[in-house]
mmCIF file with all atom_site columns, C-alpha atoms in Angstrom:
data_model
loop_
_atom_site.group_PDB
_atom_site.id
_atom_site.type_symbol
_atom_site.label_atom_id
_atom_site.label_alt_id
_atom_site.label_comp_id
_atom_site.label_asym_id
_atom_site.label_entity_id
_atom_site.label_seq_id
_atom_site.pdbx_PDB_ins_code
_atom_site.Cartn_x
_atom_site.Cartn_y
_atom_site.Cartn_z
_atom_site.occupancy
_atom_site.B_iso_or_equiv
_atom_site.pdbx_formal_charge
_atom_site.auth_seq_id
_atom_site.auth_comp_id
_atom_site.auth_asym_id
_atom_site.auth_atom_id
_atom_site.pdbx_PDB_model_num
ATOM 1   C CA . MET A 1 1   ? -15.034 -8.727  14.103  1.00 0.00 ? 1   MET A CA 1
ATOM 2   C CA . LEU A 1 2   ? -11.975 -7.718  12.116  1.00 0.00 ? 2   LEU A CA 1
ATOM 3   C CA . THR A 1 3   ? -10.543 -4.236  11.792  1.00 0.00 ? 3   THR A CA 1
ATOM 4   C CA . TYR A 1 4   ? -8.007  -2.951  9.296   1.00 0.00 ? 4   TYR A CA 1
ATOM 5   C CA . ARG A 1 5   ? -5.429  -0.193  9.392   1.00 0.00 ? 5   ARG A CA 1
ATOM 6   C CA . ARG A 1 6   ? -2.517  0.775   7.218   1.00 0.00 ? 6   ARG A CA 1
ATOM 7   C CA . ALA A 1 7   ? 0.501   -1.253  8.263   1.00 0.00 ? 7   ALA A CA 1
ATOM 8   C CA . THR A 1 8   ? 3.458   0.463   9.868   1.00 0.00 ? 8   THR A CA 1
ATOM 9   C CA . PRO A 1 9   ? 6.883   -0.055  8.256   1.00 0.00 ? 9   PRO A CA 1
ATOM 10  C CA . ALA A 1 10  ? 7.673   -2.676  10.924  1.00 0.00 ? 10  ALA A CA 1
ATOM 11  C CA . GLN A 1 11  ? 4.415   -4.469  10.167  1.00 0.00 ? 11  GLN A CA 1
ATOM 12  C CA . GLU A 1 12  ? 5.233   -4.433  6.443   1.00 0.00 ? 12  GLU A CA 1
ATOM 13  C CA . GLY A 1 13  ? 8.422   -6.264  7.404   1.00 0.00 ? 13  GLY A CA 1
ATOM 14  C CA . SER A 1 14  ? 6.380   -8.803  9.366   1.00 0.00 ? 14  SER A CA 1
ATOM 15  C CA . PHE A 1 15  ? 4.136   -9.269  6.335   1.00 0.00 ? 15  PHE A CA 1
ATOM 16  C CA . LEU A 1 16  ? 7.174   -9.991  4.162   1.00 0.00 ? 16  LEU A CA 1
ATOM 17  C CA . VAL A 1 17  ? 8.433   -12.564 6.677   1.00 0.00 ? 17  VAL A CA 1
ATOM 18  C CA . LEU A 1 18  ? 5.033   -14.285 6.712   1.00 0.00 ? 18  LEU A CA 1
ATOM 19  C CA . LEU A 1 19  ? 4.900   -14.282 2.910   1.00 0.00 ? 19  LEU A CA 1
ATOM 20  C CA . ARG A 1 20  ? 8.331   -15.834 2.695   1.00 0.00 ? 20  ARG A CA 1
ATOM 21  C CA . GLU A 1 21  ? 7.385   -18.527 5.207   1.00 0.00 ? 21  GLU A CA 1
ATOM 22  C CA . LYS A 1 22  ? 3.916   -19.183 3.780   1.00 0.00 ? 22  LYS A CA 1
ATOM 23  C CA . THR A 1 23  ? 4.880   -19.585 0.130   1.00 0.00 ? 23  THR A CA 1
ATOM 24  C CA . GLY A 1 24  ? 6.716   -22.830 0.726   1.00 0.00 ? 24  GLY A CA 1
ATOM 25  C CA . GLY A 1 25  ? 9.745   -21.749 -1.258  1.00 0.00 ? 25  GLY A CA 1
ATOM 26  C CA . TYR A 1 26  ? 8.013   -20.947 -4.541  1.00 0.00 ? 26  TYR A CA 1
ATOM 27  C CA . LEU A 1 27  ? 8.045   -17.156 -4.246  1.00 0.00 ? 27  LEU A CA 1
ATOM 28  C CA . GLU A 1 28  ? 11.784  -16.621 -4.530  1.00 0.00 ? 28  GLU A CA 1
ATOM 29  C CA . PRO A 1 29  ? 12.244  -18.863 -7.619  1.00 0.00 ? 29  PRO A CA 1
ATOM 30  C CA . THR A 1 30  ? 9.265   -17.076 -9.178  1.00 0.00 ? 30  THR A CA 1
ATOM 31  C CA . LEU A 1 31  ? 10.872  -13.713 -8.480  1.00 0.00 ? 31  LEU A CA 1
ATOM 32  C CA . ARG A 1 32  ? 14.145  -14.912 -10.018 1.00 0.00 ? 32  ARG A CA 1
ATOM 33  C CA . ALA A 1 33  ? 12.279  -16.106 -13.128 1.00 0.00 ? 33  ALA A CA 1
ATOM 34  C CA . MET A 1 34  ? 10.800  -12.612 -13.378 1.00 0.00 ? 34  MET A CA 1
ATOM 35  C CA . GLY A 1 35  ? 14.245  -11.055 -13.010 1.00 0.00 ? 35  GLY A CA 1
ATOM 36  C CA . MET A 1 36  ? 13.326  -9.554  -9.642  1.00 0.00 ? 36  MET A CA 1
ATOM 37  C CA . THR A 1 37  ? 15.317  -9.735  -6.453  1.00 0.00 ? 37  THR A CA 1
ATOM 38  C CA . TRP A 1 38  ? 13.797  -10.201 -3.017  1.00 0.00 ? 38  TRP A CA 1
ATOM 39  C CA . ASN A 1 39  ? 14.838  -6.633  -2.157  1.00 0.00 ? 39  ASN A CA 1
ATOM 40  C CA . ALA A 1 40  ? 13.093  -5.256  -5.247  1.00 0.00 ? 40  ALA A CA 1
ATOM 41  C CA . PHE A 1 41  ? 9.972   -7.226  -4.339  1.00 0.00 ? 41  PHE A CA 1
ATOM 42  C CA . ALA A 1 42  ? 10.098  -5.882  -0.768  1.00 0.00 ? 42  ALA A CA 1
ATOM 43  C CA . GLU A 1 43  ? 10.342  -2.342  -2.147  1.00 0.00 ? 43  GLU A CA 1
ATOM 44  C CA . MET A 1 44  ? 7.331   -2.996  -4.374  1.00 0.00 ? 44  MET A CA 1
ATOM 45  C CA . VAL A 1 45  ? 5.347   -4.164  -1.329  1.00 0.00 ? 45  VAL A CA 1
ATOM 46  C CA . ARG A 1 46  ? 6.214   -0.905  0.397   1.00 0.00 ? 46  ARG A CA 1
ATOM 47  C CA . THR A 1 47  ? 5.374   1.369   -2.563  1.00 0.00 ? 47  THR A CA 1
ATOM 48  C CA . VAL A 1 48  ? 2.588   -0.242  -4.634  1.00 0.00 ? 48  VAL A CA 1
ATOM 49  C CA . GLY A 1 49  ? -0.912  -0.147  -3.203  1.00 0.00 ? 49  GLY A CA 1
ATOM 50  C CA . GLU A 1 50  ? -1.076  -0.586  0.538   1.00 0.00 ? 50  GLU A CA 1
ATOM 51  C CA . VAL A 1 51  ? -0.468  -3.210  3.156   1.00 0.00 ? 51  VAL A CA 1
ATOM 52  C CA . ARG A 1 52  ? -3.111  -3.311  5.858   1.00 0.00 ? 52  ARG A CA 1
ATOM 53  C CA . ALA A 1 53  ? -2.776  -4.938  9.246   1.00 0.00 ? 53  ALA A CA 1
ATOM 54  C CA . ILE A 1 54  ? -5.707  -7.199  10.109  1.00 0.00 ? 54  ILE A CA 1
ATOM 55  C CA . ALA A 1 55  ? -6.716  -7.112  13.762  1.00 0.00 ? 55  ALA A CA 1
ATOM 56  C CA . ARG A 1 56  ? -9.180  -9.125  15.797  1.00 0.00 ? 56  ARG A CA 1
ATOM 57  C CA . GLY A 1 57  ? -9.668  -7.316  19.063  1.00 0.00 ? 57  GLY A CA 1
ATOM 58  C CA . SER A 1 58  ? -6.244  -6.088  20.150  1.00 0.00 ? 58  SER A CA 1
ATOM 59  C CA . ALA A 1 59  ? -4.343  -8.859  18.323  1.00 0.00 ? 59  ALA A CA 1
ATOM 60  C CA . THR A 1 60  ? -2.777  -8.354  14.901  1.00 0.00 ? 60  THR A CA 1
ATOM 61  C CA . VAL A 1 61  ? -3.700  -11.591 13.147  1.00 0.00 ? 61  VAL A CA 1
ATOM 62  C CA . GLY A 1 62  ? -2.220  -10.924 9.712   1.00 0.00 ? 62  GLY A CA 1
ATOM 63  C CA . PHE A 1 63  ? -1.878  -8.650  6.727   1.00 0.00 ? 63  PHE A CA 1
ATOM 64  C CA . VAL A 1 64  ? -3.359  -8.024  3.302   1.00 0.00 ? 64  VAL A CA 1
ATOM 65  C CA . TRP A 1 65  ? -1.629  -6.233  0.407   1.00 0.00 ? 65  TRP A CA 1
ATOM 66  C CA . ILE A 1 66  ? -4.107  -4.536  -1.937  1.00 0.00 ? 66  ILE A CA 1
ATOM 67  C CA . GLU A 1 67  ? -4.005  -2.196  -4.897  1.00 0.00 ? 67  GLU A CA 1
ATOM 68  C CA . ARG A 1 68  ? -6.927  -0.527  -6.679  1.00 0.00 ? 68  ARG A CA 1
ATOM 69  C CA . ARG A 1 69  ? -6.134  -0.170  -10.390 1.00 0.00 ? 69  ARG A CA 1
ATOM 70  C CA . ASP A 1 70  ? -8.247  0.174   -13.533 1.00 0.00 ? 70  ASP A CA 1
ATOM 71  C CA . GLY A 1 71  ? -11.527 -0.604  -11.775 1.00 0.00 ? 71  GLY A CA 1
ATOM 72  C CA . THR A 1 72  ? -10.165 -3.763  -10.170 1.00 0.00 ? 72  THR A CA 1
ATOM 73  C CA . LEU A 1 73  ? -9.071  -4.404  -6.615  1.00 0.00 ? 73  LEU A CA 1
ATOM 74  C CA . HIS A 1 74  ? -5.938  -6.525  -6.816  1.00 0.00 ? 74  HIS A CA 1
ATOM 75  C CA . VAL A 1 75  ? -5.274  -8.572  -3.691  1.00 0.00 ? 75  VAL A CA 1
ATOM 76  C CA . HIS A 1 76  ? -1.561  -9.201  -4.114  1.00 0.00 ? 76  HIS A CA 1
ATOM 77  C CA . GLY A 1 77  ? -1.145  -11.165 -0.916  1.00 0.00 ? 77  GLY A CA 1
ATOM 78  C CA . VAL A 1 78  ? -2.727  -12.294 2.315   1.00 0.00 ? 78  VAL A CA 1
ATOM 79  C CA . ALA A 1 79  ? -0.719  -13.683 5.204   1.00 0.00 ? 79  ALA A CA 1
ATOM 80  C CA . LEU A 1 80  ? -2.059  -14.732 8.574   1.00 0.00 ? 80  LEU A CA 1
ATOM 81  C CA . GLU A 1 81  ? -0.082  -15.455 11.698  1.00 0.00 ? 81  GLU A CA 1
ATOM 82  C CA . PRO A 1 82  ? 0.009   -19.254 12.218  1.00 0.00 ? 82  PRO A CA 1
ATOM 83  C CA . PRO A 1 83  ? -2.195  -19.348 15.356  1.00 0.00 ? 83  PRO A CA 1
ATOM 84  C CA . PHE A 1 84  ? -5.003  -17.575 13.462  1.00 0.00 ? 84  PHE A CA 1
ATOM 85  C CA . ARG A 1 85  ? -5.118  -19.719 10.330  1.00 0.00 ? 85  ARG A CA 1
ATOM 86  C CA . GLY A 1 86  ? -8.118  -21.941 9.685   1.00 0.00 ? 86  GLY A CA 1
ATOM 87  C CA . GLN A 1 87  ? -10.524 -19.726 11.626  1.00 0.00 ? 87  GLN A CA 1
ATOM 88  C CA . GLY A 1 88  ? -12.431 -18.094 8.753   1.00 0.00 ? 88  GLY A CA 1
ATOM 89  C CA . ILE A 1 89  ? -10.420 -14.869 8.871   1.00 0.00 ? 89  ILE A CA 1
ATOM 90  C CA . GLY A 1 90  ? -9.577  -15.025 5.162   1.00 0.00 ? 90  GLY A CA 1
ATOM 91  C CA . THR A 1 91  ? -13.238 -15.529 4.274   1.00 0.00 ? 91  THR A CA 1
ATOM 92  C CA . ALA A 1 92  ? -14.250 -12.594 6.470   1.00 0.00 ? 92  ALA A CA 1
ATOM 93  C CA . LEU A 1 93  ? -11.475 -10.483 4.928   1.00 0.00 ? 93  LEU A CA 1
ATOM 94  C CA . PHE A 1 94  ? -12.794 -11.024 1.406   1.00 0.00 ? 94  PHE A CA 1
ATOM 95  C CA . ARG A 1 95  ? -16.355 -10.268 2.486   1.00 0.00 ? 95  ARG A CA 1
ATOM 96  C CA . ASP A 1 96  ? -15.126 -7.036  4.087   1.00 0.00 ? 96  ASP A CA 1
ATOM 97  C CA . LEU A 1 97  ? -13.126 -6.068  0.988   1.00 0.00 ? 97  LEU A CA 1
ATOM 98  C CA . GLU A 1 98  ? -16.143 -6.726  -1.206  1.00 0.00 ? 98  GLU A CA 1
ATOM 99  C CA . GLU A 1 99  ? -18.295 -4.524  1.022   1.00 0.00 ? 99  GLU A CA 1
ATOM 100 C CA . GLU A 1 100 ? -15.713 -1.727  1.197   1.00 0.00 ? 100 GLU A CA 1
ATOM 101 C CA . PHE A 1 101 ? -14.940 -1.618  -2.519  1.00 0.00 ? 101 PHE A CA 1
ATOM 102 C CA . CYS A 1 102 ? -18.211 -2.709  -4.163  1.00 0.00 ? 102 CYS A CA 1
ATOM 103 C CA . ALA A 1 103 ? -19.065 0.835   -5.228  1.00 0.00 ? 103 ALA A CA 1
ATOM 104 C CA . SER A 1 104 ? -15.631 1.655   -6.649  1.00 0.00 ? 104 SER A CA 1
ATOM 105 C CA . VAL A 1 105 ? -14.431 -1.491  -8.469  1.00 0.00 ? 105 VAL A CA 1
ATOM 106 C CA . THR A 1 106 ? -15.968 -3.959  -10.884 1.00 0.00 ? 106 THR A CA 1
ATOM 107 C CA . ALA A 1 107 ? -13.865 -6.948  -9.829  1.00 0.00 ? 107 ALA A CA 1
ATOM 108 C CA . ILE A 1 108 ? -11.681 -8.275  -7.059  1.00 0.00 ? 108 ILE A CA 1
ATOM 109 C CA . GLU A 1 109 ? -8.691  -10.256 -8.260  1.00 0.00 ? 109 GLU A CA 1
ATOM 110 C CA . LEU A 1 110 ? -6.437  -12.507 -6.248  1.00 0.00 ? 110 LEU A CA 1
#
């Protein structure tokens, strides 16, 4: 069973590290093409929507960055700690998001 709680500022930093590692080098060139610096992106993560820590038992297994806007739940990013990848956590996360937000949004967008 997974549980979710708003990420602390330190956990938001961990999420950013995981995103940087997980994207295989395409995130930063994409940000540059958009005219956005890494620092501006990090600030957006901290101020747009919310980052939630994903826990299984007492272990933090990853993070999800979500924003509800215009009847849509935008999932801006999901990052799991390497030892927890490939275990169905992402699938469970999306089922949980669907259950939580089904009454308040018309779509979930990744």
